[in-house]
Tab-separated table of C-alpha atoms in Angstrom:
chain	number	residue	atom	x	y	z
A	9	UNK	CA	15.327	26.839	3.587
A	10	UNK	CA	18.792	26.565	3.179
A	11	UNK	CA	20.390	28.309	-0.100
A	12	UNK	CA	23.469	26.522	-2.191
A	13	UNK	CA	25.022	27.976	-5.142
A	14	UNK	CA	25.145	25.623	-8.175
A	15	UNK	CA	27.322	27.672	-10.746
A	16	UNK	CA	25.796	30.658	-11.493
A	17	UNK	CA	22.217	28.826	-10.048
A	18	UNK	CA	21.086	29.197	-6.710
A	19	UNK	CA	20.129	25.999	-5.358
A	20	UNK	CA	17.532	24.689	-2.841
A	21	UNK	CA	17.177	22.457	-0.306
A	22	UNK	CA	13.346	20.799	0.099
A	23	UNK	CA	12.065	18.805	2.991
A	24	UNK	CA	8.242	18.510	1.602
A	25	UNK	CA	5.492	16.420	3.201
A	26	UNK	CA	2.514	15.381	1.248
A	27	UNK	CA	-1.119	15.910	2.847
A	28	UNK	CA	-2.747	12.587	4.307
A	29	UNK	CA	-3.139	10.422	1.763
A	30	UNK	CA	-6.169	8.056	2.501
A	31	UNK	CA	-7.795	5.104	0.249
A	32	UNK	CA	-10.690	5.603	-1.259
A	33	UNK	CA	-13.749	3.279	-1.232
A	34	UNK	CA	-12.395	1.170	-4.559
A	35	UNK	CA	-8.590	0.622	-2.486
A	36	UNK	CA	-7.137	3.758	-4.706
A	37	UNK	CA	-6.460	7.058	-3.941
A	38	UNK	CA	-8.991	9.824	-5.700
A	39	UNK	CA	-6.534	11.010	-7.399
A	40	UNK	CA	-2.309	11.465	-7.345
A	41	UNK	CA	-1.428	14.067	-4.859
A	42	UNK	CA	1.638	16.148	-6.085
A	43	UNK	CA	4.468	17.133	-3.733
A	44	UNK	CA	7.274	18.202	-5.955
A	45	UNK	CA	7.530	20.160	-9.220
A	46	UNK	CA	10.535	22.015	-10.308
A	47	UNK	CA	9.969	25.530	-10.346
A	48	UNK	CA	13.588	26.365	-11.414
A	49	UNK	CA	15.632	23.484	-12.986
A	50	UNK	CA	15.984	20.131	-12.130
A	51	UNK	CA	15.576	17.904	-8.757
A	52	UNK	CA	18.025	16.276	-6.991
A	53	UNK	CA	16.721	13.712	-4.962
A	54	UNK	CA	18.194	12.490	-1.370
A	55	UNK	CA	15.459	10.500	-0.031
A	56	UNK	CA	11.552	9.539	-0.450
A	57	UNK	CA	10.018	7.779	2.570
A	58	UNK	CA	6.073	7.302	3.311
A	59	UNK	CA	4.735	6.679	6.940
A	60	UNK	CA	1.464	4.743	7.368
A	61	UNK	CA	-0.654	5.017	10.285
A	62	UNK	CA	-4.296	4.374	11.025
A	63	UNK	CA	-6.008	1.234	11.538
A	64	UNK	CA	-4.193	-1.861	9.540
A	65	UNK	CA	-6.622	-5.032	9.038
A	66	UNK	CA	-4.998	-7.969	7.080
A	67	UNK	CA	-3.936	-5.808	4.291
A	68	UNK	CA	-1.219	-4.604	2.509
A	69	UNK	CA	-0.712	-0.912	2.080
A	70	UNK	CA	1.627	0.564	-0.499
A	71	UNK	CA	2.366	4.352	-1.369
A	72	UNK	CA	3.094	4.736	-5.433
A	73	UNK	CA	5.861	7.465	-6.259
A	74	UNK	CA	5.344	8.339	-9.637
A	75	UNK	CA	8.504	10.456	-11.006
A	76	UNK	CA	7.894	12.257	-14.452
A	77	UNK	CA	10.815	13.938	-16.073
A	78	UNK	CA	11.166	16.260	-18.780
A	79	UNK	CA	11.164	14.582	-21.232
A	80	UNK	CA	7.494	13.573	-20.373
A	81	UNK	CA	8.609	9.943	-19.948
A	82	UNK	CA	7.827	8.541	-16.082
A	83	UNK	CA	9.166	5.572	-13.454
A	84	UNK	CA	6.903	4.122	-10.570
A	85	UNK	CA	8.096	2.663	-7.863
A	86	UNK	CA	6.206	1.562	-5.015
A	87	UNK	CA	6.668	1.413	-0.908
A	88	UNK	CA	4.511	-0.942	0.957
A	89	UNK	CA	3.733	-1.643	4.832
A	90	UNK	CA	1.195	-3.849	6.473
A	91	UNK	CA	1.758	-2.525	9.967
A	92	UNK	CA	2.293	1.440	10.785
A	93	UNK	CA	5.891	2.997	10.984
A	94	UNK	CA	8.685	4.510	7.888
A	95	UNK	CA	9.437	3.061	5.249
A	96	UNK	CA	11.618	4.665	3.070
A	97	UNK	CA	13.629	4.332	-0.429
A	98	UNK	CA	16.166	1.978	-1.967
A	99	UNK	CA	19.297	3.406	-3.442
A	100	UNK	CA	17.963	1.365	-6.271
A	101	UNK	CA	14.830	3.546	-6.429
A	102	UNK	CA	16.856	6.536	-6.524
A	103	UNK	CA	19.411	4.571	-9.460
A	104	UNK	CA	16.275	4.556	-11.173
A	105	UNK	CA	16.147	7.930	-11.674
A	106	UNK	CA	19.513	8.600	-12.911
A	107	UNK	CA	18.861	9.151	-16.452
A	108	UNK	CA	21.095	11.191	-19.106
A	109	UNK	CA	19.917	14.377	-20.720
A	110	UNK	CA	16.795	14.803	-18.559
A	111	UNK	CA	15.789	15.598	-15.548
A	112	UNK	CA	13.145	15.100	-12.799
A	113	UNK	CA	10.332	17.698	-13.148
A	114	UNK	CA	7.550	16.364	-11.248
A	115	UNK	CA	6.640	13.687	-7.984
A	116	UNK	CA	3.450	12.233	-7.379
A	117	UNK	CA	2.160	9.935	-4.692
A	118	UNK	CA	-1.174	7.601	-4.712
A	119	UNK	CA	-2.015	5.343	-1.625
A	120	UNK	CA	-3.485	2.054	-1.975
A	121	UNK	CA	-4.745	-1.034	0.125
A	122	UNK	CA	-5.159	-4.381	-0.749
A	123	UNK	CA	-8.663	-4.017	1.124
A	124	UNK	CA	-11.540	-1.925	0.389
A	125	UNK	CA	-13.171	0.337	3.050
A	126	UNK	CA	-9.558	0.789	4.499
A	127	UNK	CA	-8.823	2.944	7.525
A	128	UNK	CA	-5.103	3.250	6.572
A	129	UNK	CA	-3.510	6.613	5.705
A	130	UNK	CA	0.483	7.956	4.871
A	131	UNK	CA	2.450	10.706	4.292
A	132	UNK	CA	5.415	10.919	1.970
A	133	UNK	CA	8.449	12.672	2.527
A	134	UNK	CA	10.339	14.139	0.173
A	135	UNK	CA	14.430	15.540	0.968
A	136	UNK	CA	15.499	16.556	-2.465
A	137	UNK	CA	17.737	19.660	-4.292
A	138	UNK	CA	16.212	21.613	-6.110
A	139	UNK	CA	18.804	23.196	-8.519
């Protein structure tokens, strides 16, 4: 992990992965996997990408980042596939999150497929600062 100061803060560099997120039997996730919390300030974020693998029928998959902020108030954007490979972030996803007097405190990631029964699964990357 590499270490930048921030003022008097020392900040951190994250490169997290979630766990394999797989659909459940109704086309949603059990439950919202978390990959990020603050645990000293704020987040920066540089980039959030999900990669799908696994078996793709004639469905749609999509990976829903769920960004809460300190203010307890949330946005939801969403990244979709119907074939495997990386798909990653706008810059207007991270605009999005560009709020004033708050901060990011908290990311959370749910999988879903237009299809029940899917054998579909992602991980989500997350490159962010955490100051």
């Amino acid at each position: 992990m590499r270490r930048v100061v921030y003022g008097s803060r020392m900040a951190r560099i994250r490169n997290r992965v979630t766990p394999t997120l797989v659909p459940g039997a109704t086309a949603n996730t059990p439950g919202p996997v978390e990959v990020l919390v603050a645990t000293q300030g704020w987040v920066i974020l540089h980039q959030v990408s999900a990669t799908f693998g696994g078996t793709f029928g004639s469905e749609t998959a999509t990976v829903t980042v769920t960004a809460t902020f300190s203010d307890g108030q949330t946005t939801v954007w969403t990244i979709a596939a119907a074939a495997s490979g990386t798909s990653g972030n706008s810059s207007n996803d991270l605009a999005s999150l560009m709020r004033d007097n708050t901060h990011i405190a908290q990311l959370s990631f749910t999988l879903q497929s237009s299809i029940a029964g899917s054998q579909v699964t992602a991980t989500a990357r997350v490159v962010a600062t955490e100051v």
